[in-house]
PDB file of C-alpha atoms in Angstrom:
ATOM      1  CA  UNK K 203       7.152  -0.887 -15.477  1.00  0.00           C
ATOM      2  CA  UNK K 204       4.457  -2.878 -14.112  1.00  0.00           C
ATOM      3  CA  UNK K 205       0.545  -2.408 -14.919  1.00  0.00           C
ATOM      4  CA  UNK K 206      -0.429  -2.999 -11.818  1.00  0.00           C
ATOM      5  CA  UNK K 207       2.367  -0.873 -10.056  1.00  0.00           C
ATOM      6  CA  UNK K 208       1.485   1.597 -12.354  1.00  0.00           C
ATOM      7  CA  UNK K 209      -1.664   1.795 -10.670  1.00  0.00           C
ATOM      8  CA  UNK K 210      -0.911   1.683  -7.823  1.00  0.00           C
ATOM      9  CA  UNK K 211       0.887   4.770  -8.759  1.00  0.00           C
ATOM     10  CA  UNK K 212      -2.023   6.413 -10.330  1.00  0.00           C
ATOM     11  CA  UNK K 213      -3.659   6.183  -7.076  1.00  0.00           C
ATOM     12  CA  UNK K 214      -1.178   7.641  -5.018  1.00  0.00           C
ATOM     13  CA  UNK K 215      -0.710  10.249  -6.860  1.00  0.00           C
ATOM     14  CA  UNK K 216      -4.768  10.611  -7.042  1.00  0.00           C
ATOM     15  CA  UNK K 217      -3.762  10.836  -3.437  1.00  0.00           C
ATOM     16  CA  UNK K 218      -1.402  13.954  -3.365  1.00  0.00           C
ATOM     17  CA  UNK K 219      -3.963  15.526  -5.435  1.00  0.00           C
ATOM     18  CA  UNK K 220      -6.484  15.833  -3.087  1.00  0.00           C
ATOM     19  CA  UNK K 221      -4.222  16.895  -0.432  1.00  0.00           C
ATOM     20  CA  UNK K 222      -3.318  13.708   1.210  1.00  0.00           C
ATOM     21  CA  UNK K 223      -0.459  11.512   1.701  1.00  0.00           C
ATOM     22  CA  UNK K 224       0.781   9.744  -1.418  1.00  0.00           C
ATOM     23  CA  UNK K 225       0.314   5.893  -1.026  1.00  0.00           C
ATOM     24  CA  UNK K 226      -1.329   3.798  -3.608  1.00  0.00           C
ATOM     25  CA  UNK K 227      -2.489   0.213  -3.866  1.00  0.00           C
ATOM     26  CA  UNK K 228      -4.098  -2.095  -6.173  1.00  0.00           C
ATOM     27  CA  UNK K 229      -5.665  -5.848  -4.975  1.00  0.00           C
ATOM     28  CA  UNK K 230      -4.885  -7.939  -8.174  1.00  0.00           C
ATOM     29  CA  UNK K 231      -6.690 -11.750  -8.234  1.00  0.00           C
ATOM     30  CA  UNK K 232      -5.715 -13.706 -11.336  1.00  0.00           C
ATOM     31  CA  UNK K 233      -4.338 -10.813 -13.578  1.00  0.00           C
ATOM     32  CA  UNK K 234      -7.363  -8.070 -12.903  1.00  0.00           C
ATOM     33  CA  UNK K 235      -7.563  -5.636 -10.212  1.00  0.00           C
ATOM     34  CA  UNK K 236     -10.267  -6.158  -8.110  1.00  0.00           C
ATOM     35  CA  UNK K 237     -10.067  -3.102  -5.593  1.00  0.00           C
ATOM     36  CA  UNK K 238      -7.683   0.048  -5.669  1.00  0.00           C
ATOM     37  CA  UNK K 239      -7.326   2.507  -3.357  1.00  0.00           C
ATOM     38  CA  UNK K 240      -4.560   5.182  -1.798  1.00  0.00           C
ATOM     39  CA  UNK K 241      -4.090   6.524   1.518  1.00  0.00           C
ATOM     40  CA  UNK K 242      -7.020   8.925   2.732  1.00  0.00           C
ATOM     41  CA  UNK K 243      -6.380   9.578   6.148  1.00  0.00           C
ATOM     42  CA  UNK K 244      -6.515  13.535   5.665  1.00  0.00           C
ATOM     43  CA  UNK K 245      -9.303  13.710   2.946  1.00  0.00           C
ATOM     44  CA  UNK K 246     -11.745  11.645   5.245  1.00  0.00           C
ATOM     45  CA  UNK K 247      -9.643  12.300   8.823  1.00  0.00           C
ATOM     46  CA  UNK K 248      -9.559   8.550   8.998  1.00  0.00           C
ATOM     47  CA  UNK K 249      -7.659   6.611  11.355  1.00  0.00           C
ATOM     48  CA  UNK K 250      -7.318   3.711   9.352  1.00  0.00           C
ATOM     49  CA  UNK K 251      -7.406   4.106   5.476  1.00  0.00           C
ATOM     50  CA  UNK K 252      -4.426   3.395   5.117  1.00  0.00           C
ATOM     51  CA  UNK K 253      -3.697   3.141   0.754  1.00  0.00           C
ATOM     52  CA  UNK K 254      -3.768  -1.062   1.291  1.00  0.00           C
ATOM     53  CA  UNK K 255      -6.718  -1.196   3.503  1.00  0.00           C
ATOM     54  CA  UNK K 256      -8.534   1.535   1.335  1.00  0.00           C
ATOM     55  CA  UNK K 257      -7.501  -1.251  -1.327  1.00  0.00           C
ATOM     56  CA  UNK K 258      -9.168  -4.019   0.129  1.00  0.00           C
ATOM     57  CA  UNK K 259     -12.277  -1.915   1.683  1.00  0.00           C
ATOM     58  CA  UNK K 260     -12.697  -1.130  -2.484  1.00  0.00           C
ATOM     59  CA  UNK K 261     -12.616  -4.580  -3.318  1.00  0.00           C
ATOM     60  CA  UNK K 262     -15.628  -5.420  -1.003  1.00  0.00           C
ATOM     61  CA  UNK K 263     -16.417  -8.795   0.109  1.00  0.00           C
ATOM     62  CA  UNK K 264     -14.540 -11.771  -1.437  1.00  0.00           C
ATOM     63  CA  UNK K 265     -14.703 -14.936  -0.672  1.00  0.00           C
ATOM     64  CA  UNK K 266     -11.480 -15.858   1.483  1.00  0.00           C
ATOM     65  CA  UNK K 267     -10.256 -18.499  -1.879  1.00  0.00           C
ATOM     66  CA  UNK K 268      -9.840 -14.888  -3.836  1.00  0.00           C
ATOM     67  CA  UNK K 269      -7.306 -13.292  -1.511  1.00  0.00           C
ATOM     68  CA  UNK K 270      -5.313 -16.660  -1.194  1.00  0.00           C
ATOM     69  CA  UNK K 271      -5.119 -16.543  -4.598  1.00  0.00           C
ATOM     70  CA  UNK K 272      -4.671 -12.463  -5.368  1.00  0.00           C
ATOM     71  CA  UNK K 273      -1.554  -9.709  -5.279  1.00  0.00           C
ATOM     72  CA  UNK K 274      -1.517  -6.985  -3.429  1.00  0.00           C
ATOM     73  CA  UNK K 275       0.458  -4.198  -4.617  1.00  0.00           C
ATOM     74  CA  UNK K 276       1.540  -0.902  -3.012  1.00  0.00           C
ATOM     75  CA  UNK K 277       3.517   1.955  -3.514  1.00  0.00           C
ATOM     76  CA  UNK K 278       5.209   1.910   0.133  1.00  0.00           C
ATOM     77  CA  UNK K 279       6.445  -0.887   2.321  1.00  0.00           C
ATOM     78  CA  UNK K 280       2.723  -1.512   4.252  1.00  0.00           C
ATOM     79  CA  UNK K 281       2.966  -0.254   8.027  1.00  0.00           C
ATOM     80  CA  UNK K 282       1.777  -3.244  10.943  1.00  0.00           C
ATOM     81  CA  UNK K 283      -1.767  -2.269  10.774  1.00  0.00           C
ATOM     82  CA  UNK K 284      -2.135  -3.341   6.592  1.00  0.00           C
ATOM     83  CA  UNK K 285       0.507  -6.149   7.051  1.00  0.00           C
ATOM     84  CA  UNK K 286      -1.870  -7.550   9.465  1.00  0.00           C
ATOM     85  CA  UNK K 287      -4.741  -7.415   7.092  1.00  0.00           C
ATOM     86  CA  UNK K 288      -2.677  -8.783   4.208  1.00  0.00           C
ATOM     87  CA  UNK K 289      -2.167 -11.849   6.814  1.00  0.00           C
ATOM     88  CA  UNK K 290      -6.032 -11.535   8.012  1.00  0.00           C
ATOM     89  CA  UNK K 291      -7.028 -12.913   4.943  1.00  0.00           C
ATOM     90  CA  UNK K 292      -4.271 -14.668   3.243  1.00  0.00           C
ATOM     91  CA  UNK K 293      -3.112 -12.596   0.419  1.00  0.00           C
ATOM     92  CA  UNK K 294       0.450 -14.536  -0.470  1.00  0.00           C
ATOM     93  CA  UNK K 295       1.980 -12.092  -2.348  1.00  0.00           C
ATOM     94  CA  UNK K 296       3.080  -8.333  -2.450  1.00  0.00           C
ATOM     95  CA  UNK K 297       4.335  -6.376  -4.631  1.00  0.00           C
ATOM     96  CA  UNK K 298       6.515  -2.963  -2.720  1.00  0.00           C
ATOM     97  CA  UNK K 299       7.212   0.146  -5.088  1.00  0.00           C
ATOM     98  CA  UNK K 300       9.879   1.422  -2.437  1.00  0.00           C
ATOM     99  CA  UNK K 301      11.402   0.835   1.146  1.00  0.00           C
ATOM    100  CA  UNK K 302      13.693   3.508   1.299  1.00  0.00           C
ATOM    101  CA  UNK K 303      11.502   5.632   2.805  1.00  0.00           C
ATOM    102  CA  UNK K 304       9.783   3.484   5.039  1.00  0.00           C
ATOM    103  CA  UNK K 305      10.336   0.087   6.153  1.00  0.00           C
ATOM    104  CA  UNK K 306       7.450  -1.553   7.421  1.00  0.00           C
ATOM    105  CA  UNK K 307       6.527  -5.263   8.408  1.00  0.00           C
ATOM    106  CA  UNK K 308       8.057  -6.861   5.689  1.00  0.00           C
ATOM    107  CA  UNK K 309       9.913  -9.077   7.865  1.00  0.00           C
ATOM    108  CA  UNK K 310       6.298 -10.337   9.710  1.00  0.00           C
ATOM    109  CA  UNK K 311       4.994 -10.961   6.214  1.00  0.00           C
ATOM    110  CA  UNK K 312       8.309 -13.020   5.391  1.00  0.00           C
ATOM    111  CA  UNK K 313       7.819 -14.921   8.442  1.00  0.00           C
ATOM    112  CA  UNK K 314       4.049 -15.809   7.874  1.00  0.00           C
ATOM    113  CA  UNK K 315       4.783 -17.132   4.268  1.00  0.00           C
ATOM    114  CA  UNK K 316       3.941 -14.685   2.488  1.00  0.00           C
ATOM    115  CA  UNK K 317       6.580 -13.819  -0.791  1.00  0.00           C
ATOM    116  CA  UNK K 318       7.836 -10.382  -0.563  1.00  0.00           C
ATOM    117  CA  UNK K 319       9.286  -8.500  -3.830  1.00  0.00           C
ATOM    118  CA  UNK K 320      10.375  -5.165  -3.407  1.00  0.00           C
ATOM    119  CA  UNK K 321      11.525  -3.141  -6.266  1.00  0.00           C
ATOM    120  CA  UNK K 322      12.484   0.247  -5.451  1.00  0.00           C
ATOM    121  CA  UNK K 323      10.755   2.312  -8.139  1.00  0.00           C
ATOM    122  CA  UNK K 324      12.309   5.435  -8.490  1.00  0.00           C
ATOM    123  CA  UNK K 325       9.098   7.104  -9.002  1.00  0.00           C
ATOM    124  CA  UNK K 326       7.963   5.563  -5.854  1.00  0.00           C
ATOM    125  CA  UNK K 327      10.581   6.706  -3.999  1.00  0.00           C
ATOM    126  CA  UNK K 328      11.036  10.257  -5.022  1.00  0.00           C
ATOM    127  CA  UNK K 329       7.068  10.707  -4.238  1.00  0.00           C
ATOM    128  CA  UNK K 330       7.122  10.058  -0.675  1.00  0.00           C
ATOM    129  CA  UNK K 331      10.999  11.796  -0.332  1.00  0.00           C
ATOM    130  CA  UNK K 332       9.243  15.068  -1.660  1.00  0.00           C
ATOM    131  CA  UNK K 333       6.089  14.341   0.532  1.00  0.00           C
ATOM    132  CA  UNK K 334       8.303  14.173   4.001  1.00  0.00           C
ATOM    133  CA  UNK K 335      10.126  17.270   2.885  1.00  0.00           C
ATOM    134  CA  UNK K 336       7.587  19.367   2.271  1.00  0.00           C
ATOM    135  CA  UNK K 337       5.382  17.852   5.072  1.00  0.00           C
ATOM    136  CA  UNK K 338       7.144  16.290   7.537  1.00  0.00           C
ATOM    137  CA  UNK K 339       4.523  16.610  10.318  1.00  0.00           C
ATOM    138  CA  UNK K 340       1.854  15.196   8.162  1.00  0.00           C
ATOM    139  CA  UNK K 341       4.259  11.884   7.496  1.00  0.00           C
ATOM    140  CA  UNK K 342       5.474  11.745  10.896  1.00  0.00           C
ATOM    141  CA  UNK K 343       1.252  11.700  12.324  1.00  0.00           C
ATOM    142  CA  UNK K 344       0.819   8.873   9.305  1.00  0.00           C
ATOM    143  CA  UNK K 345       3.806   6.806  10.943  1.00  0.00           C
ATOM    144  CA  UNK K 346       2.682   7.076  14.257  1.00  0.00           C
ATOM    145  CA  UNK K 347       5.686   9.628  15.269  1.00  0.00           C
ATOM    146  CA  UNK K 348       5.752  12.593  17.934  1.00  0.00           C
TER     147      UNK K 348
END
């Protein structure tokens, strides 16, 4: 498997852990991660740390040359609010563990240029398919669901 999936991995499952949902990310720029995070909306009751966007929040500043030339990788297909942040500064590639679960904006991130690889990790997948079963009201506040 992938490094960098890997730990993207680690982090989601850093995630679950601490009680929250299990989404990781990692913000690779020429073959080093630069910022990793995982979703943290229940830890910090945050309405927007999202795993991606606690990604790029960890990465800090960069000059906008880093993210056009970096790889963002998650564990889950990345909702509207993180593909619009992926656009916001230019990243040109990502990396999805899994779709099955979720389908996200992969489609506005096609359309904007930006190269889309999705590999349906098992390990991916069977984290967030044992997350929605055992809390399905917890995924379905994440998603934006009644």
């Amino acid at each position: 498997m992938d490094t960098f999936l890997s730990a993207a991995i680690e982090e989601a499952q850093k995630g679950l852990g601490e009680g929250g949902i299990p989404i990781g990310s990692v913000l690779v720029h020429r073959g080093r991660i630069i910022g990793k995070g995982h979703n943290k909306r229940i830890q910090e009751g945050s309405v927007v740390l999202h795993g991606e966007m606690d990604a790029l929040e960890n990465a800090g500043r960069q000059p906008a040359s880093v993210y056009r030339e970096s790889v963002l990788y998650t564990t889950l297909s990345p909702c509207p609010m993180c593909s619009g942040a992926i656009l916001l500064y230019g990243i040109p590639r990502v990396v999805i563990g899994e779709n099955q679960t979720f389908r996200g904006s992969e489609e506005l991130l096609r359309q904007n240029g930006v190269e889309v690889l999705i590999v349906n990790n098992s390990e991916c997948i069977a984290m967030m398919q044992d997350f929605i079963e055992d809390h399905p009201s917890l995924w379905n506040e994440d998603i934006g669901q009644p």
